Amino acid sequence: MRIGELSKATGIPVPTIKYYLREGLLAPGELTSPNQASYGDAHIRRLRLIRALVDLAQVPVAQVKEIVESLDADNISLHDQIGRAHRALTPTRKPTATPEARAAATDEVNALITRRGWTVEPEAPALATLIETVAALRTLGQDNLVAFLDAYAEAVDRFAQLEVEAVSAPTRDQLAESVVIGTILGETLISSLRLLAQESISAHHWR
């Protein structure tokens, strides 16, 4: 298809598609003449991923480029492809806890990971975020919430297993893209369900 047809198929304006091409987020089409290129289903799939990252996850274009580059890296394992994408998706948060609170939270989180038998890289941004969150909860006197850490981990482990098992795609690239999109939309899905459940429980307890 030509770029106009690609625009119609994805709902993305031609100027935006050309911008993604210039920035290297989208692979060039196959040249059919000096001024014409042909695009296929892979371009449609990639554009949908880009829009999910930009519009739903609010990921800056520079980080989107990092994600798509990791997905296109053929010299690394699928696990590493997905890991790079996850790291680009995870925002870097400014540390706010005191050194003492962070040290205690680090021990607590590391003990949790050991109990769960999780395989986690020490530099994983989500690990730092969890440590800061636990430290903040302790500092704010919300020890009752930290006490649920194992219960939270149990629930997260279960639906993370379901998410991974639900992903199926004919090619490695499509599989990696599906995991990334599932991560983005899964965060929104889980957050929305949690808020609805809290509203319902609050209505039954305190209305």
PDB file of C-alpha atoms in Angstrom:
ATOM      1  CA  MET A   1       0.000   0.000   0.000  1.00  0.00           C
ATOM      2  CA  ARG A   2       1.072   3.622  -0.481  1.00  0.00           C
ATOM      3  CA  ILE A   3       1.570   5.991   2.421  1.00  0.00           C
ATOM      4  CA  GLY A   4      -1.922   7.453   1.970  1.00  0.00           C
ATOM      5  CA  GLU A   5      -3.419   3.976   2.255  1.00  0.00           C
ATOM      6  CA  LEU A   6      -1.220   3.281   5.266  1.00  0.00           C
ATOM      7  CA  SER A   7      -2.596   6.451   6.844  1.00  0.00           C
ATOM      8  CA  LYS A   8      -6.159   5.361   6.158  1.00  0.00           C
ATOM      9  CA  ALA A   9      -5.550   1.854   7.543  1.00  0.00           C
ATOM     10  CA  THR A  10      -4.076   3.151  10.811  1.00  0.00           C
ATOM     11  CA  GLY A  11      -5.882   6.467  11.262  1.00  0.00           C
ATOM     12  CA  ILE A  12      -2.523   8.228  11.579  1.00  0.00           C
ATOM     13  CA  PRO A  13      -2.031  11.382   9.459  1.00  0.00           C
ATOM     14  CA  VAL A  14       0.516  11.206   6.655  1.00  0.00           C
ATOM     15  CA  PRO A  15       2.689  14.007   8.143  1.00  0.00           C
ATOM     16  CA  THR A  16       2.915  12.044  11.412  1.00  0.00           C
ATOM     17  CA  ILE A  17       3.916   8.874   9.558  1.00  0.00           C
ATOM     18  CA  LYS A  18       6.591  10.828   7.687  1.00  0.00           C
ATOM     19  CA  TYR A  19       7.843  12.177  11.027  1.00  0.00           C
ATOM     20  CA  TYR A  20       8.126   8.637  12.400  1.00  0.00           C
ATOM     21  CA  LEU A  21      10.037   7.643   9.261  1.00  0.00           C
ATOM     22  CA  ARG A  22      12.460  10.559   9.667  1.00  0.00           C
ATOM     23  CA  GLU A  23      13.018   9.746  13.348  1.00  0.00           C
ATOM     24  CA  GLY A  24      13.735   6.104  12.565  1.00  0.00           C
ATOM     25  CA  LEU A  25      10.752   4.787  14.530  1.00  0.00           C
ATOM     26  CA  LEU A  26       9.273   3.228  11.403  1.00  0.00           C
ATOM     27  CA  ALA A  27      11.222   1.252   8.811  1.00  0.00           C
ATOM     28  CA  PRO A  28      11.236   2.743   5.294  1.00  0.00           C
ATOM     29  CA  GLY A  29       8.877   1.261   2.763  1.00  0.00           C
ATOM     30  CA  GLU A  30      10.033  -0.621  -0.310  1.00  0.00           C
ATOM     31  CA  LEU A  31      10.810   1.843  -3.083  1.00  0.00           C
ATOM     32  CA  THR A  32       8.660   1.350  -6.157  1.00  0.00           C
ATOM     33  CA  SER A  33       9.891   4.544  -7.857  1.00  0.00           C
ATOM     34  CA  PRO A  34      12.161   7.444  -6.883  1.00  0.00           C
ATOM     35  CA  ASN A  35       9.251   9.185  -5.112  1.00  0.00           C
ATOM     36  CA  GLN A  36       7.019   6.279  -4.138  1.00  0.00           C
ATOM     37  CA  ALA A  37       7.303   3.530  -1.527  1.00  0.00           C
ATOM     38  CA  SER A  38       5.162   0.532  -0.705  1.00  0.00           C
ATOM     39  CA  TYR A  39       4.166  -0.393   2.860  1.00  0.00           C
ATOM     40  CA  GLY A  40       2.806  -3.627   4.301  1.00  0.00           C
ATOM     41  CA  ASP A  41       1.209  -5.238   7.342  1.00  0.00           C
ATOM     42  CA  ALA A  42       4.415  -4.947   9.359  1.00  0.00           C
ATOM     43  CA  HIS A  43       4.205  -1.155   9.046  1.00  0.00           C
ATOM     44  CA  ILE A  44       0.596  -1.196  10.235  1.00  0.00           C
ATOM     45  CA  ARG A  45       1.560  -3.297  13.253  1.00  0.00           C
ATOM     46  CA  ARG A  46       4.520  -1.076  14.099  1.00  0.00           C
ATOM     47  CA  LEU A  47       2.467   2.119  13.778  1.00  0.00           C
ATOM     48  CA  ARG A  48      -0.114   0.724  16.183  1.00  0.00           C
ATOM     49  CA  LEU A  49       2.665  -0.053  18.652  1.00  0.00           C
ATOM     50  CA  ILE A  50       4.105   3.457  18.307  1.00  0.00           C
ATOM     51  CA  ARG A  51       0.705   5.060  18.891  1.00  0.00           C
ATOM     52  CA  ALA A  52       0.135   2.851  21.933  1.00  0.00           C
ATOM     53  CA  LEU A  53       3.471   3.979  23.357  1.00  0.00           C
ATOM     54  CA  VAL A  54       2.969   7.659  22.535  1.00  0.00           C
ATOM     55  CA  ASP A  55      -0.748   8.070  23.268  1.00  0.00           C
ATOM     56  CA  LEU A  56      -1.508   5.472  25.951  1.00  0.00           C
ATOM     57  CA  ALA A  57       1.786   5.145  27.803  1.00  0.00           C
ATOM     58  CA  GLN A  58       2.832   8.779  27.224  1.00  0.00           C
ATOM     59  CA  VAL A  59       6.347   7.637  26.337  1.00  0.00           C
ATOM     60  CA  PRO A  60       8.559  10.378  24.831  1.00  0.00           C
ATOM     61  CA  VAL A  61       9.520   9.840  21.192  1.00  0.00           C
ATOM     62  CA  ALA A  62      13.194   9.370  22.105  1.00  0.00           C
ATOM     63  CA  GLN A  63      12.268   6.467  24.390  1.00  0.00           C
ATOM     64  CA  VAL A  64       9.895   5.037  21.796  1.00  0.00           C
ATOM     65  CA  LYS A  65      12.834   4.904  19.418  1.00  0.00           C
ATOM     66  CA  GLU A  66      14.830   3.028  22.050  1.00  0.00           C
ATOM     67  CA  ILE A  67      11.993   0.533  22.475  1.00  0.00           C
ATOM     68  CA  VAL A  68      11.512  -0.169  18.772  1.00  0.00           C
ATOM     69  CA  GLU A  69      15.279  -0.487  18.309  1.00  0.00           C
ATOM     70  CA  SER A  70      15.350  -3.119  21.056  1.00  0.00           C
ATOM     71  CA  LEU A  71      12.482  -4.968  19.376  1.00  0.00           C
ATOM     72  CA  ASP A  72      14.385  -4.944  16.082  1.00  0.00           C
ATOM     73  CA  ALA A  73      17.615  -6.243  17.618  1.00  0.00           C
ATOM     74  CA  ASP A  74      18.117  -9.717  16.162  1.00  0.00           C
ATOM     75  CA  ASN A  75      21.379 -10.342  18.004  1.00  0.00           C
ATOM     76  CA  ILE A  76      19.806 -10.635  21.477  1.00  0.00           C
ATOM     77  CA  SER A  77      17.368 -13.078  23.039  1.00  0.00           C
ATOM     78  CA  LEU A  78      13.626 -12.469  23.138  1.00  0.00           C
ATOM     79  CA  HIS A  79      13.912 -12.096  26.924  1.00  0.00           C
ATOM     80  CA  ASP A  80      16.499  -9.327  26.505  1.00  0.00           C
ATOM     81  CA  GLN A  81      14.409  -7.662  23.795  1.00  0.00           C
ATOM     82  CA  ILE A  82      11.422  -7.461  26.093  1.00  0.00           C
ATOM     83  CA  GLY A  83      13.607  -6.465  29.044  1.00  0.00           C
ATOM     84  CA  ARG A  84      15.046  -3.493  27.164  1.00  0.00           C
ATOM     85  CA  ALA A  85      11.555  -2.405  26.190  1.00  0.00           C
ATOM     86  CA  HIS A  86      10.331  -2.704  29.780  1.00  0.00           C
ATOM     87  CA  ARG A  87      13.232  -0.609  31.016  1.00  0.00           C
ATOM     88  CA  ALA A  88      12.490   2.100  28.487  1.00  0.00           C
ATOM     89  CA  LEU A  89       8.842   2.057  29.600  1.00  0.00           C
ATOM     90  CA  THR A  90       9.648   2.373  33.308  1.00  0.00           C
ATOM     91  CA  PRO A  91      10.044   6.004  34.371  1.00  0.00           C
ATOM     92  CA  THR A  92      13.115   6.936  36.375  1.00  0.00           C
ATOM     93  CA  ARG A  93      11.895   8.357  39.665  1.00  0.00           C
ATOM     94  CA  LYS A  94      13.794  10.835  41.766  1.00  0.00           C
ATOM     95  CA  PRO A  95      14.853   9.278  45.096  1.00  0.00           C
ATOM     96  CA  THR A  96      13.039  10.878  48.027  1.00  0.00           C
ATOM     97  CA  ALA A  97      13.594   8.452  50.901  1.00  0.00           C
ATOM     98  CA  THR A  98      16.286   8.890  53.526  1.00  0.00           C
ATOM     99  CA  PRO A  99      19.318   6.622  53.223  1.00  0.00           C
ATOM    100  CA  GLU A 100      18.202   4.726  56.315  1.00  0.00           C
ATOM    101  CA  ALA A 101      14.674   4.168  55.014  1.00  0.00           C
ATOM    102  CA  ARG A 102      15.974   3.152  51.591  1.00  0.00           C
ATOM    103  CA  ALA A 103      18.435   0.661  53.100  1.00  0.00           C
ATOM    104  CA  ALA A 104      15.682  -0.941  55.178  1.00  0.00           C
ATOM    105  CA  ALA A 105      13.333  -1.039  52.189  1.00  0.00           C
ATOM    106  CA  THR A 106      16.076  -2.580  50.030  1.00  0.00           C
ATOM    107  CA  ASP A 107      16.491  -5.424  52.488  1.00  0.00           C
ATOM    108  CA  GLU A 108      12.723  -5.891  52.637  1.00  0.00           C
ATOM    109  CA  VAL A 109      12.273  -5.960  48.857  1.00  0.00           C
ATOM    110  CA  ASN A 110      15.273  -8.234  48.279  1.00  0.00           C
ATOM    111  CA  ALA A 111      13.863 -10.662  50.851  1.00  0.00           C
ATOM    112  CA  LEU A 112      10.529 -10.617  49.005  1.00  0.00           C
ATOM    113  CA  ILE A 113      12.201 -11.368  45.665  1.00  0.00           C
ATOM    114  CA  THR A 114      14.108 -14.246  47.254  1.00  0.00           C
ATOM    115  CA  ARG A 115      10.926 -15.670  48.762  1.00  0.00           C
ATOM    116  CA  ARG A 116       9.142 -15.448  45.420  1.00  0.00           C
ATOM    117  CA  GLY A 117      12.067 -17.000  43.552  1.00  0.00           C
ATOM    118  CA  TRP A 118      11.941 -14.169  41.014  1.00  0.00           C
ATOM    119  CA  THR A 119      14.822 -13.585  38.611  1.00  0.00           C
ATOM    120  CA  VAL A 120      15.358  -9.816  38.575  1.00  0.00           C
ATOM    121  CA  GLU A 121      18.306  -7.786  37.320  1.00  0.00           C
ATOM    122  CA  PRO A 122      19.738  -5.481  40.034  1.00  0.00           C
ATOM    123  CA  GLU A 123      19.532  -2.469  37.693  1.00  0.00           C
ATOM    124  CA  ALA A 124      15.852  -2.989  36.819  1.00  0.00           C
ATOM    125  CA  PRO A 125      14.128   0.431  37.141  1.00  0.00           C
ATOM    126  CA  ALA A 126      10.997  -1.196  38.581  1.00  0.00           C
ATOM    127  CA  LEU A 127      13.120  -2.601  41.403  1.00  0.00           C
ATOM    128  CA  ALA A 128      14.331   0.874  42.370  1.00  0.00           C
ATOM    129  CA  THR A 129      10.761   2.174  42.154  1.00  0.00           C
ATOM    130  CA  LEU A 130       9.479  -0.576  44.450  1.00  0.00           C
ATOM    131  CA  ILE A 131      12.216   0.130  46.999  1.00  0.00           C
ATOM    132  CA  GLU A 132      11.423   3.860  46.995  1.00  0.00           C
ATOM    133  CA  THR A 133       7.704   3.115  47.349  1.00  0.00           C
ATOM    134  CA  VAL A 134       8.190   0.801  50.318  1.00  0.00           C
ATOM    135  CA  ALA A 135      10.499   3.346  51.950  1.00  0.00           C
ATOM    136  CA  ALA A 136       7.912   6.108  51.406  1.00  0.00           C
ATOM    137  CA  LEU A 137       5.117   3.980  52.878  1.00  0.00           C
ATOM    138  CA  ARG A 138       7.193   3.230  55.959  1.00  0.00           C
ATOM    139  CA  THR A 139       8.139   6.896  56.343  1.00  0.00           C
ATOM    140  CA  LEU A 140       4.468   7.945  56.088  1.00  0.00           C
ATOM    141  CA  GLY A 141       3.444   5.432  58.725  1.00  0.00           C
ATOM    142  CA  GLN A 142       1.589   3.151  56.301  1.00  0.00           C
ATOM    143  CA  ASP A 143       3.066  -0.036  57.710  1.00  0.00           C
ATOM    144  CA  ASN A 144      -0.273  -1.802  57.274  1.00  0.00           C
ATOM    145  CA  LEU A 145       0.045  -1.487  53.484  1.00  0.00           C
ATOM    146  CA  VAL A 146       3.624  -2.734  53.471  1.00  0.00           C
ATOM    147  CA  ALA A 147       2.394  -5.749  55.428  1.00  0.00           C
ATOM    148  CA  PHE A 148       0.449  -6.734  52.296  1.00  0.00           C
ATOM    149  CA  LEU A 149       3.629  -6.873  50.168  1.00  0.00           C
ATOM    150  CA  ASP A 150       3.590 -10.657  49.883  1.00  0.00           C
ATOM    151  CA  ALA A 151      -0.130 -10.678  49.071  1.00  0.00           C
ATOM    152  CA  TYR A 152       0.429  -8.035  46.378  1.00  0.00           C
ATOM    153  CA  ALA A 153       3.314 -10.060  44.945  1.00  0.00           C
ATOM    154  CA  GLU A 154       1.200 -13.229  44.926  1.00  0.00           C
ATOM    155  CA  ALA A 155      -1.578 -11.482  42.989  1.00  0.00           C
ATOM    156  CA  VAL A 156       0.845  -9.833  40.569  1.00  0.00           C
ATOM    157  CA  ASP A 157       2.655 -13.109  39.965  1.00  0.00           C
ATOM    158  CA  ARG A 158      -0.626 -14.781  39.064  1.00  0.00           C
ATOM    159  CA  PHE A 159      -1.865 -12.245  36.522  1.00  0.00           C
ATOM    160  CA  ALA A 160       1.640 -11.773  35.083  1.00  0.00           C
ATOM    161  CA  GLN A 161       1.668 -15.522  34.384  1.00  0.00           C
ATOM    162  CA  LEU A 162      -1.742 -15.219  32.719  1.00  0.00           C
ATOM    163  CA  GLU A 163      -0.546 -12.297  30.584  1.00  0.00           C
ATOM    164  CA  VAL A 164       2.565 -14.100  29.352  1.00  0.00           C
ATOM    165  CA  GLU A 165       0.652 -17.326  28.660  1.00  0.00           C
ATOM    166  CA  ALA A 166      -2.025 -15.395  26.746  1.00  0.00           C
ATOM    167  CA  VAL A 167       0.483 -13.893  24.315  1.00  0.00           C
ATOM    168  CA  SER A 168       0.798 -15.790  21.065  1.00  0.00           C
ATOM    169  CA  ALA A 169       2.148 -14.526  17.764  1.00  0.00           C
ATOM    170  CA  PRO A 170       3.473 -16.167  14.589  1.00  0.00           C
ATOM    171  CA  THR A 171       6.831 -14.386  14.660  1.00  0.00           C
ATOM    172  CA  ARG A 172       9.327 -13.337  17.296  1.00  0.00           C
ATOM    173  CA  ASP A 173       8.873  -9.649  16.437  1.00  0.00           C
ATOM    174  CA  GLN A 174       5.111  -9.867  16.789  1.00  0.00           C
ATOM    175  CA  LEU A 175       5.502 -11.759  20.061  1.00  0.00           C
ATOM    176  CA  ALA A 176       7.761  -9.062  21.518  1.00  0.00           C
ATOM    177  CA  GLU A 177       5.406  -6.317  20.344  1.00  0.00           C
ATOM    178  CA  SER A 178       2.435  -8.124  21.888  1.00  0.00           C
ATOM    179  CA  VAL A 179       4.190  -8.344  25.248  1.00  0.00           C
ATOM    180  CA  VAL A 180       5.016  -4.625  25.188  1.00  0.00           C
ATOM    181  CA  ILE A 181       1.457  -3.638  24.242  1.00  0.00           C
ATOM    182  CA  GLY A 182       0.111  -6.011  26.893  1.00  0.00           C
ATOM    183  CA  THR A 183       2.344  -4.339  29.467  1.00  0.00           C
ATOM    184  CA  ILE A 184       1.061  -0.877  28.541  1.00  0.00           C
ATOM    185  CA  LEU A 185      -2.621  -1.756  28.456  1.00  0.00           C
ATOM    186  CA  GLY A 186      -2.288  -4.192  31.346  1.00  0.00           C
ATOM    187  CA  GLU A 187      -1.171  -1.373  33.655  1.00  0.00           C
ATOM    188  CA  THR A 188      -4.257   0.638  32.718  1.00  0.00           C
ATOM    189  CA  LEU A 189      -6.528  -2.382  33.002  1.00  0.00           C
ATOM    190  CA  ILE A 190      -5.280  -3.398  36.447  1.00  0.00           C
ATOM    191  CA  SER A 191      -5.319   0.165  37.768  1.00  0.00           C
ATOM    192  CA  SER A 192      -8.893   0.717  36.547  1.00  0.00           C
ATOM    193  CA  LEU A 193     -10.142  -2.555  38.045  1.00  0.00           C
ATOM    194  CA  ARG A 194      -8.432  -1.770  41.364  1.00  0.00           C
ATOM    195  CA  LEU A 195     -10.064   1.660  41.582  1.00  0.00           C
ATOM    196  CA  LEU A 196     -13.481   0.207  40.780  1.00  0.00           C
ATOM    197  CA  ALA A 197     -13.041  -2.519  43.392  1.00  0.00           C
ATOM    198  CA  GLN A 198     -11.965   0.040  46.012  1.00  0.00           C
ATOM    199  CA  GLU A 199     -14.988   2.205  45.202  1.00  0.00           C
ATOM    200  CA  SER A 200     -17.316  -0.753  45.585  1.00  0.00           C
ATOM    201  CA  ILE A 201     -15.749  -1.912  48.868  1.00  0.00           C
ATOM    202  CA  SER A 202     -15.854   1.651  50.215  1.00  0.00           C
ATOM    203  CA  ALA A 203     -19.541   1.897  49.322  1.00  0.00           C
ATOM    204  CA  HIS A 204     -20.305  -1.304  51.252  1.00  0.00           C
ATOM    205  CA  HIS A 205     -18.228  -0.312  54.294  1.00  0.00           C
ATOM    206  CA  TRP A 206     -18.619   3.416  54.735  1.00  0.00           C
ATOM    207  CA  ARG A 207     -21.598   4.727  52.740  1.00  0.00           C
TER     208      ARG A 207
END
